[in-house]
Amino acid sequence: MNIYDKIYDSLGRQDYPAASDYIRELEKYDEKEAARLGVSLYIEQGDSHKAMEAWQKLYAILPLDFFTGFLHARILFMQGHYVSAYRDLTGLIVPRDKQRDYGEKIANLLGQCCRILGKTTEAAAAYKKAAALAADTYLQALEYSNYLFNLHYSGRHSAEFLRQSAAGFQTVLGKIHPLPQRAGGGGECLRIGYLSPDFRRHVMLCFSYVLLTSYNREKFAVFVYMLSAEDAYSRHLQNQVTGWRNLRGMSPLASAQVIYGDKIDILVDLAGHTRGNGLPIMAYKPAPVQISGIGYFASTGLKTMDYFLGDEYLDGRQGEFGQTEFTEELLVLPHSHFCYTPLQECPLPSQSAFRRNGYVTFGSFNNFAKVTDEVLGVWAKILARVPAAHLLLKAAVFDGGETEEFTRRRLAAAGLPMERVGCRSITQDYLNEYGDMDIALDTFPYPGGGTSCDALYMGRPLITLAGSRHGERFGLSLLMNLGLEELITYSQQEYIERAVTLALAPEILQGLQLNLRSMMQKSPLMDSKGYMQAVETVYLHVGKNLRKGAKM
């Protein structure tokens, strides 16, 4: 093993003292590469201050090298200077013969910057380029997942384009050979597996908790396949299920073999193309029947994925609204495709914000990548129609630095009166802050998920604009299940009118704020028994067909 291999091996094992010793040795006869690796060493350790110090030495040696510029952008990104990192990256010129080795890393970082800064079209293009330049199948799959996820922010693509783009994921993983298929349904209980990186304190757990804790133990055995680090929530869930396996750090093939060995009948993917997903595992088809849904809002594109979970409001009772978007066959649940469980108890606000302040406060706590310039323009028109109203925004972009400054300029350019706009950074415990808003404004075409449920649970009515596709109708499904169709709109003008009307009706607004939580608790959105009966009916039907050797 030469010294370069020793350095990379040490970094891979996170043995940073050994890597540092080898880098110092390398410096004796390859000063340039040692300087590059010295910066990378501190980046790997998450130490942006020392990384920048090391970068200054590298810059003195190789000021015009494209990789020097890339490492500078990496450090800026670590420090939260996304605007500066974006500027560095867009100015890089990568030699053609270096594209294959370095292009994927550069394009990925550019995609991350663009997503954070609301440049969603650029983000999707950057991730698509990263996928094309990726050196191996699994890295290409990761980047293509990023591409597919970011396509949905703009809402500018047809259902057919999105379906074909999703199908491209199968091409990425096309060289993977599924494991030998076996018959299912042989035991007394159907063996259900759930695969996700989010069986921990994460918004997705609000939607999967019931699946892992309220199943019929006489008819089902439940196995969980965790793909990330665990926490106290994970440890609690371990005691609720038949089997728990943490596959973190294992290859997709090795992970699939573990699942295959557990003789799972139905494997349910709860992550789709979100971060840290297990779709390359699903490509090996470790279970006879595979289903995706809940954690992602569009087709996976995998041929080995048989079904996708939907509901009658997202997709129509027979899937007539949504089927054209999916390579999978839709399984349409009655009412809701998920059951919401808040991860923490939080009392309702003791007083409405509009009573306390003397004016109505609209609000959004959504991921700001969903807040397009078009959305901002609509919100500006709402505030223009209600001159005393305020807007409260809470998101990671409001970090007090250059990203917040950039975002505030976006808000002002969209016509928002900044003296009436409040901006707060993201925090882990935020439910009580819904008491500082009166009406939640949904984003579109990519609506809120967990934040919408949280707002309703905290007694804040939600104004949503329903689109024509599965992923654009989450707010519609929520409100239909609550019996609040009057808060659903189908055009921007209707969205504005509904928001203004509710803001000018204090008694109705007060009544909703007082009663929404109890309405939600009595609705299908939080009916764990009814939800599990619906889900398990689907599983049992699939199980019968497994014994017959046929799909549903």
XYZ file of C-alpha atoms in Angstrom:
552
model
C 0.000 0.000 0.000
C 1.592 3.284 -1.100
C 1.359 6.463 0.938
C -1.593 7.815 -1.048
C -3.578 4.646 -0.389
C -2.633 4.841 3.293
C -4.015 8.377 3.496
C -7.288 7.484 1.769
C -7.629 4.347 3.872
C -7.103 6.354 7.071
C -9.648 8.965 6.009
C -12.132 6.223 5.118
C -11.714 4.720 8.600
C -11.893 8.195 10.173
C -8.460 7.622 11.670
C -7.563 11.285 11.386
C -4.326 11.253 13.442
C -2.897 8.562 11.149
C -4.051 10.467 8.055
C -2.387 13.606 9.394
C 0.914 11.767 9.932
C 0.850 10.352 6.405
C 0.047 13.784 4.925
C 3.051 15.300 6.707
C 5.208 12.536 5.270
C 3.789 13.121 1.787
C 4.610 16.826 2.032
C 8.323 15.993 1.703
C 7.989 15.009 -1.962
C 4.489 16.048 -3.148
C 3.801 19.436 -1.577
C 0.791 20.232 -3.762
C -1.158 17.040 -3.111
C -0.261 17.172 0.582
C -1.706 20.692 0.747
C -4.938 19.549 -0.939
C -5.256 16.578 1.381
C -4.515 18.775 4.390
C -7.594 20.857 3.603
C -9.672 17.757 2.975
C -8.581 16.308 6.327
C -10.142 19.193 8.257
C -13.235 19.229 6.049
C -13.767 15.546 6.841
C -13.525 16.362 10.545
C -16.028 19.201 10.212
C -13.512 21.817 11.386
C -14.124 24.752 9.052
C -11.739 27.093 10.921
C -8.701 24.828 10.551
C -9.808 23.901 7.036
C -9.709 27.574 6.050
C -6.256 27.969 7.603
C -5.033 24.970 5.612
C -6.715 26.351 2.495
C -4.731 29.603 2.793
C -1.528 27.545 2.520
C -2.936 25.676 -0.478
C -3.944 28.942 -2.153
C -0.375 30.231 -1.800
C 0.845 27.168 -3.724
C -1.992 26.681 -6.274
C -4.000 29.930 -6.520
C -5.460 29.241 -9.967
C -6.217 25.541 -9.615
C -9.915 24.663 -10.001
C -9.748 22.223 -7.079
C -8.441 24.993 -4.831
C -11.565 26.941 -5.755
C -13.780 23.946 -5.067
C -12.278 23.361 -1.620
C -12.875 27.030 -0.793
C -16.514 26.606 -1.749
C -16.730 23.459 0.431
C -15.488 25.390 3.447
C -17.847 28.298 2.783
C -20.732 25.833 2.576
C -19.714 24.309 5.921
C -19.803 27.811 7.416
C -23.287 28.472 6.055
C -22.071 31.008 3.487
C -24.207 29.560 0.707
C -24.284 32.699 -1.436
C -20.489 32.939 -1.488
C -20.153 29.194 -2.108
C -22.585 29.472 -5.023
C -20.562 32.354 -6.448
C -17.326 30.361 -6.192
C -18.822 27.270 -7.806
C -20.415 29.053 -10.752
C -17.044 30.608 -11.524
C -15.138 27.319 -11.632
C -13.799 26.036 -14.931
C -13.073 22.327 -14.699
C -10.708 20.910 -17.350
C -12.388 18.345 -19.566
C -10.013 15.576 -18.487
C -10.901 16.232 -14.822
C -14.697 16.205 -15.214
C -15.094 12.498 -14.491
C -12.972 12.647 -11.324
C -14.207 15.916 -9.834
C -17.318 17.011 -11.749
C -19.765 15.015 -9.608
C -18.540 16.589 -6.347
C -18.690 20.100 -7.766
C -22.136 19.625 -9.320
C -23.480 18.111 -6.094
C -22.311 21.045 -3.996
C -23.745 23.476 -6.531
C -27.073 21.625 -6.352
C -27.122 21.943 -2.568
C -26.431 25.688 -2.735
C -29.114 26.228 -5.375
C -31.728 24.305 -3.400
C -31.088 26.327 -0.252
C -31.160 29.627 -2.161
C -34.427 28.814 -3.930
C -32.813 28.323 -7.346
C -34.722 25.084 -7.825
C -34.379 24.741 -11.600
C -30.616 25.178 -11.316
C -30.544 22.682 -8.460
C -32.245 19.978 -10.512
C -29.899 20.602 -13.457
C -26.842 20.431 -11.188
C -27.910 17.126 -9.639
C -28.659 15.670 -13.062
C -25.130 16.600 -14.139
C -23.748 15.075 -10.944
C -25.554 11.817 -11.729
C -24.104 11.759 -15.245
C -20.569 12.235 -13.882
C -20.819 9.839 -10.915
C -18.118 7.193 -10.835
C -20.186 4.221 -9.658
C -23.747 2.932 -9.691
C -24.668 3.731 -6.091
C -23.284 7.258 -6.251
C -25.128 7.795 -9.513
C -28.316 6.540 -7.837
C -27.860 9.004 -4.979
C -27.412 11.931 -7.362
C -30.320 10.853 -9.562
C -32.521 10.685 -6.465
C -31.481 14.275 -5.709
C -32.388 15.227 -9.272
C -35.836 13.650 -9.098
C -36.610 15.184 -5.723
C -35.686 18.686 -6.851
C -37.705 18.457 -10.068
C -40.877 18.841 -8.018
C -40.171 22.222 -6.465
C -40.997 24.230 -9.575
C -44.187 22.438 -10.670
C -43.371 23.197 -14.302
C -43.221 19.636 -15.555
C -45.937 17.430 -17.002
C -47.005 14.194 -15.348
C -45.588 12.251 -18.291
C -42.210 14.016 -18.014
C -42.037 13.253 -14.296
C -42.980 9.618 -14.882
C -40.352 9.202 -17.594
C -37.754 10.962 -15.445
C -38.559 8.597 -12.562
C -38.260 5.626 -14.918
C -34.706 6.811 -15.631
C -33.815 5.709 -12.114
C -34.336 2.122 -13.233
C -31.759 2.711 -15.970
C -29.282 3.903 -13.329
C -29.757 0.686 -11.339
C -30.361 -1.506 -14.380
C -27.200 -3.548 -13.867
C -28.410 -4.788 -10.488
C -29.726 -8.344 -10.611
C -32.621 -9.040 -8.215
C -32.168 -11.836 -5.707
C -33.785 -15.207 -6.516
C -37.508 -14.872 -6.001
C -39.247 -17.018 -3.439
C -42.903 -17.616 -2.642
C -44.317 -15.590 0.217
C -47.138 -15.943 2.700
C -46.023 -19.304 4.057
C -46.169 -18.542 7.780
C -49.047 -17.952 10.162
C -48.299 -14.218 10.205
C -47.515 -12.013 7.254
C -44.009 -10.654 7.673
C -43.965 -6.915 6.958
C -40.714 -4.977 6.640
C -40.360 -1.204 6.838
C -37.262 0.475 5.370
C -36.238 4.062 6.159
C -33.462 6.264 7.585
C -36.055 8.150 9.648
C -37.114 5.885 12.516
C -35.817 8.556 14.891
C -36.701 12.113 15.870
C -37.724 13.209 12.412
C -40.903 14.545 10.830
C -41.374 11.235 9.019
C -41.818 9.451 12.354
C -45.058 11.427 12.846
C -46.426 9.431 9.898
C -44.848 6.022 10.524
C -45.233 5.704 14.293
C -48.636 4.027 14.131
C -47.401 1.477 11.580
C -44.797 0.276 14.073
C -46.849 0.401 17.267
C -50.505 -0.350 16.448
C -50.375 -3.376 14.158
C -52.319 -6.591 14.716
C -49.766 -8.875 16.345
C -51.874 -11.979 15.723
C -51.786 -11.528 11.976
C -48.554 -9.635 11.330
C -44.895 -9.724 12.264
C -43.169 -6.372 11.753
C -39.473 -5.917 11.009
C -37.791 -2.519 10.884
C -34.729 -1.817 8.725
C -33.065 1.363 9.924
C -30.615 3.169 7.647
C -29.145 5.803 9.973
C -27.981 6.498 13.520
C -30.475 5.767 16.279
C -31.774 7.896 19.153
C -34.170 7.578 22.104
C -37.164 7.396 19.760
C -35.496 4.519 17.893
C -34.842 2.647 21.110
C -38.481 3.025 22.138
C -39.631 1.633 18.791
C -37.311 -1.369 19.053
C -39.507 -2.698 21.844
C -42.639 -2.420 19.704
C -41.670 -4.585 16.740
C -40.837 -8.210 16.000
C -37.359 -7.469 14.686
C -35.072 -4.458 14.359
C -32.045 -4.344 12.086
C -29.750 -1.378 11.610
C -28.274 -1.576 8.115
C -26.294 1.646 8.368
C -22.944 1.382 6.602
C -23.793 -1.888 4.859
C -23.776 -2.125 1.071
C -27.154 -2.278 -0.695
C -26.507 -5.907 -1.632
C -25.557 -6.928 1.906
C -28.608 -5.072 3.244
C -30.889 -6.797 0.759
C -29.466 -10.162 1.787
C -30.318 -9.445 5.441
C -33.913 -8.638 4.498
C -34.079 -11.653 2.221
C -32.867 -13.829 5.078
C -35.692 -12.557 7.281
C -38.173 -13.963 4.737
C -40.137 -10.735 4.512
C -43.395 -11.045 2.570
C -44.084 -7.350 1.999
C -41.326 -4.740 2.140
C -42.467 -1.129 2.495
C -40.144 1.725 1.566
C -40.987 4.881 3.539
C -38.352 7.205 2.072
C -38.643 7.220 -1.725
C -36.062 9.587 -3.205
C -35.465 11.493 0.037
C -32.075 11.794 1.717
C -30.465 8.555 2.876
C -33.041 6.393 1.105
C -32.834 2.637 0.580
C -33.999 2.397 -3.023
C -30.794 0.635 -4.191
C -31.696 -2.054 -1.631
C -35.210 -2.315 -3.073
C -33.656 -2.773 -6.523
C -32.465 -6.225 -5.403
C -36.110 -7.189 -4.700
C -35.473 -8.853 -1.321
C -39.211 -9.379 -0.787
C -41.871 -10.834 -3.121
C -43.999 -7.679 -2.869
C -42.582 -4.180 -2.497
C -44.499 -0.987 -1.748
C -43.416 2.653 -1.490
C -45.179 5.655 -0.044
C -45.850 8.155 2.765
C -42.311 9.569 2.991
C -42.165 10.619 -0.664
C -44.787 12.010 -2.990
C -43.948 10.620 -6.446
C -42.927 7.494 -8.328
C -39.665 5.766 -7.466
C -39.307 4.581 -11.074
C -38.087 1.143 -9.981
C -39.404 -1.924 -11.799
C -38.946 -3.887 -8.580
C -41.388 -1.564 -6.769
C -44.828 -3.087 -7.236
C -47.109 -0.571 -5.562
C -47.353 2.979 -4.257
C -49.612 4.051 -1.384
C -52.121 6.802 -2.074
C -55.558 7.840 -0.944
C -58.851 8.728 -2.573
C -58.263 12.479 -2.251
C -54.755 12.405 -3.694
C -55.475 9.965 -6.491
C -59.218 9.334 -6.894
C -61.017 6.251 -5.590
C -59.723 4.099 -8.430
C -56.435 5.958 -8.812
C -57.801 7.789 -11.840
C -56.152 11.103 -10.891
C -52.690 9.820 -10.116
C -51.924 6.558 -11.917
C -50.404 8.204 -15.001
C -47.634 9.673 -12.825
C -46.440 6.330 -11.483
C -44.500 3.353 -12.774
C -45.932 1.494 -9.742
C -49.568 0.446 -9.379
C -51.409 2.697 -6.945
C -52.917 1.228 -3.791
C -55.629 3.708 -2.896
C -56.542 3.842 0.786
C -59.865 5.269 1.914
C -59.599 8.626 3.633
C -55.899 9.233 4.400
C -52.720 7.498 3.251
C -51.068 8.266 6.609
C -51.911 8.614 10.296
C -50.443 11.592 12.157
C -48.911 11.276 15.625
C -47.296 14.373 17.165
C -43.896 13.509 18.610
C -44.372 15.800 21.588
C -47.303 17.117 23.529
C -47.777 20.849 23.391
C -50.777 22.731 24.819
C -52.811 24.924 22.524
C -51.923 28.628 22.659
C -53.807 30.329 25.467
C -54.632 33.357 23.328
C -54.919 33.990 19.610
C -52.109 36.024 18.099
C -54.615 38.432 16.526
C -56.248 39.075 19.917
C -52.875 39.664 21.537
C -51.389 41.814 18.755
C -54.377 43.581 17.299
C -53.639 42.283 13.797
C -53.766 38.932 11.978
C -50.517 37.060 11.402
C -50.188 34.702 8.465
C -47.348 32.201 8.625
C -45.312 29.420 7.051
C -42.751 27.163 8.731
C -42.090 25.166 5.551
C -38.751 24.181 4.069
C -37.940 27.383 2.185
C -37.006 25.535 -0.995
C -40.778 25.143 -1.416
C -41.276 28.912 -1.283
C -40.935 29.947 -4.912
C -41.007 33.525 -6.177
C -44.536 32.801 -7.405
C -45.601 31.864 -3.873
C -43.984 35.009 -2.474
C -45.854 37.117 -5.019
C -49.183 35.640 -3.922
C -48.370 36.209 -0.260
C -47.492 39.824 -1.069
C -50.936 40.299 -2.619
C -52.581 38.892 0.520
C -50.721 41.377 2.744
C -51.650 44.192 0.360
C -55.327 43.268 0.786
C -55.052 43.129 4.604
C -52.932 46.226 5.313
C -52.392 45.571 9.031
C -51.573 41.877 8.655
C -48.122 40.420 9.290
C -46.321 37.379 7.876
C -44.230 35.066 10.077
C -41.638 32.844 8.354
C -39.496 30.232 10.064
C -36.845 28.340 8.104
C -33.160 27.413 8.101
C -32.336 30.187 5.599
C -32.959 32.801 8.293
C -29.592 32.135 9.895
C -28.549 35.710 10.554
C -25.874 35.626 7.854
C -25.534 36.212 4.135
C -28.174 33.590 3.270
C -30.760 35.456 5.302
C -29.717 38.731 3.662
C -30.092 37.110 0.226
C -33.502 35.685 1.170
C -34.740 38.988 2.575
C -33.847 40.625 -0.731
C -35.938 37.934 -2.470
C -38.880 38.726 -0.213
C -38.620 42.453 -0.860
C -38.252 41.925 -4.612
C -41.500 39.920 -4.559
C -43.311 42.941 -3.130
C -43.588 41.909 0.511
C -43.635 44.813 2.997
C -40.589 43.858 5.036
C -41.640 45.937 8.026
C -44.511 43.449 8.439
C -42.501 40.270 7.830
C -40.962 38.355 10.733
C -38.156 35.866 10.045
C -36.993 33.196 12.468
C -34.352 30.512 12.192
C -35.168 26.818 12.505
C -35.278 25.216 15.958
C -35.903 21.647 17.073
C -38.854 22.441 19.345
C -41.141 24.813 17.528
C -44.770 23.738 18.068
C -45.434 26.484 20.627
C -44.403 29.080 18.021
C -47.578 28.354 16.061
C -49.160 30.483 18.766
C -47.514 33.473 17.116
C -49.458 32.985 13.876
C -53.189 32.892 13.156
C -53.451 31.393 9.671
C -51.006 28.987 8.009
C -50.316 29.585 4.325
C -49.434 26.454 2.357
C -46.765 26.478 -0.327
C -47.490 25.431 -3.900
C -47.092 23.495 -6.111
C -45.053 21.562 -3.526
C -47.199 21.730 -0.382
C -46.238 21.332 3.230
C -46.300 17.928 4.922
C -45.373 17.674 8.570
C -45.542 21.442 9.072
C -49.112 21.487 7.742
C -50.144 18.751 10.169
C -48.364 20.557 12.993
C -50.149 23.821 12.195
C -53.571 22.165 12.212
C -52.769 20.264 15.415
C -51.838 23.577 17.033
C -55.184 25.050 15.990
C -54.031 27.079 13.004
C -56.246 26.837 9.887
C -54.419 26.092 6.648
C -55.105 27.713 3.285
C -53.974 25.353 0.531
C -53.883 25.505 -3.263
C -54.592 22.055 -4.693
C -52.791 20.997 -7.837
C -53.592 18.238 -10.289
C -50.941 15.717 -9.224
C -50.519 13.335 -6.296
C -47.745 15.353 -4.653
C -49.578 18.660 -5.115
C -52.717 17.551 -3.257
C -51.390 16.799 0.236
C -53.086 19.868 1.714
C -56.317 18.934 -0.064
C -56.231 15.449 1.469
C -55.610 16.899 4.927
C -58.494 19.332 4.752
C -60.932 16.888 3.137
C -60.256 14.466 5.972
C -60.967 17.278 8.431
C -64.183 18.296 6.691
C -62.767 21.737 5.890
C -63.251 21.837 2.131
C -63.825 25.595 2.306
C -60.103 26.109 3.007
C -59.123 24.320 -0.225
C -58.559 26.522 -3.269
C -57.860 25.720 -6.911
C -56.364 28.957 -8.262
C -54.062 31.664 -7.000
C -56.837 34.218 -6.993
C -59.093 31.929 -4.976
C -56.195 31.291 -2.551
C -55.802 35.051 -2.023
C -59.542 35.597 -1.555
C -59.887 32.753 0.953
C -56.947 33.980 3.019
C -58.273 37.543 3.044
C -61.814 36.438 3.895
C -60.676 34.356 6.860
C -58.415 37.139 8.121
C -61.390 39.514 8.132
C -63.675 37.082 9.999
C -62.345 37.080 13.595
C -65.155 35.008 15.092
C -64.775 32.238 12.512
C -60.995 32.349 12.897
C -61.276 32.143 16.678
C -63.656 29.197 16.426
C -61.299 27.294 14.159
C -58.339 27.943 16.424
C -60.246 26.607 19.427
C -61.676 23.517 17.729
C -59.174 22.346 15.104
C -57.217 20.051 17.405
C -60.302 18.168 18.602
C -61.554 17.987 15.011
C -58.219 16.510 13.959
C -58.172 13.996 16.811
C -61.618 12.752 15.790
C -60.785 12.641 12.074
C -59.176 9.885 9.962
C -55.907 11.839 10.238
C -55.398 10.605 13.800
C -57.621 7.508 13.853
C -54.930 4.894 14.396
C -57.385 1.999 14.627
C -59.228 2.856 11.421
C -56.010 3.588 9.572
C -54.359 0.317 10.538
C -57.472 -1.625 9.573
C -57.307 -0.046 6.112
C -53.562 -0.665 5.700
C -53.729 -4.220 7.001
C -56.670 -5.025 4.753
C -54.414 -4.140 1.836
C -51.580 -6.242 3.247
C -53.855 -9.252 3.779
C -55.203 -8.964 0.244
C -51.656 -8.906 -1.099
C -50.842 -11.839 1.161
C -53.649 -13.926 -0.317
C -52.338 -13.217 -3.774
C -48.810 -14.111 -2.694
C -50.031 -17.614 -1.958
C -51.644 -17.694 -5.378
C -48.430 -16.409 -6.944
C -50.151 -13.358 -8.436
C -50.129 -9.615 -7.889
C -53.209 -7.715 -6.769
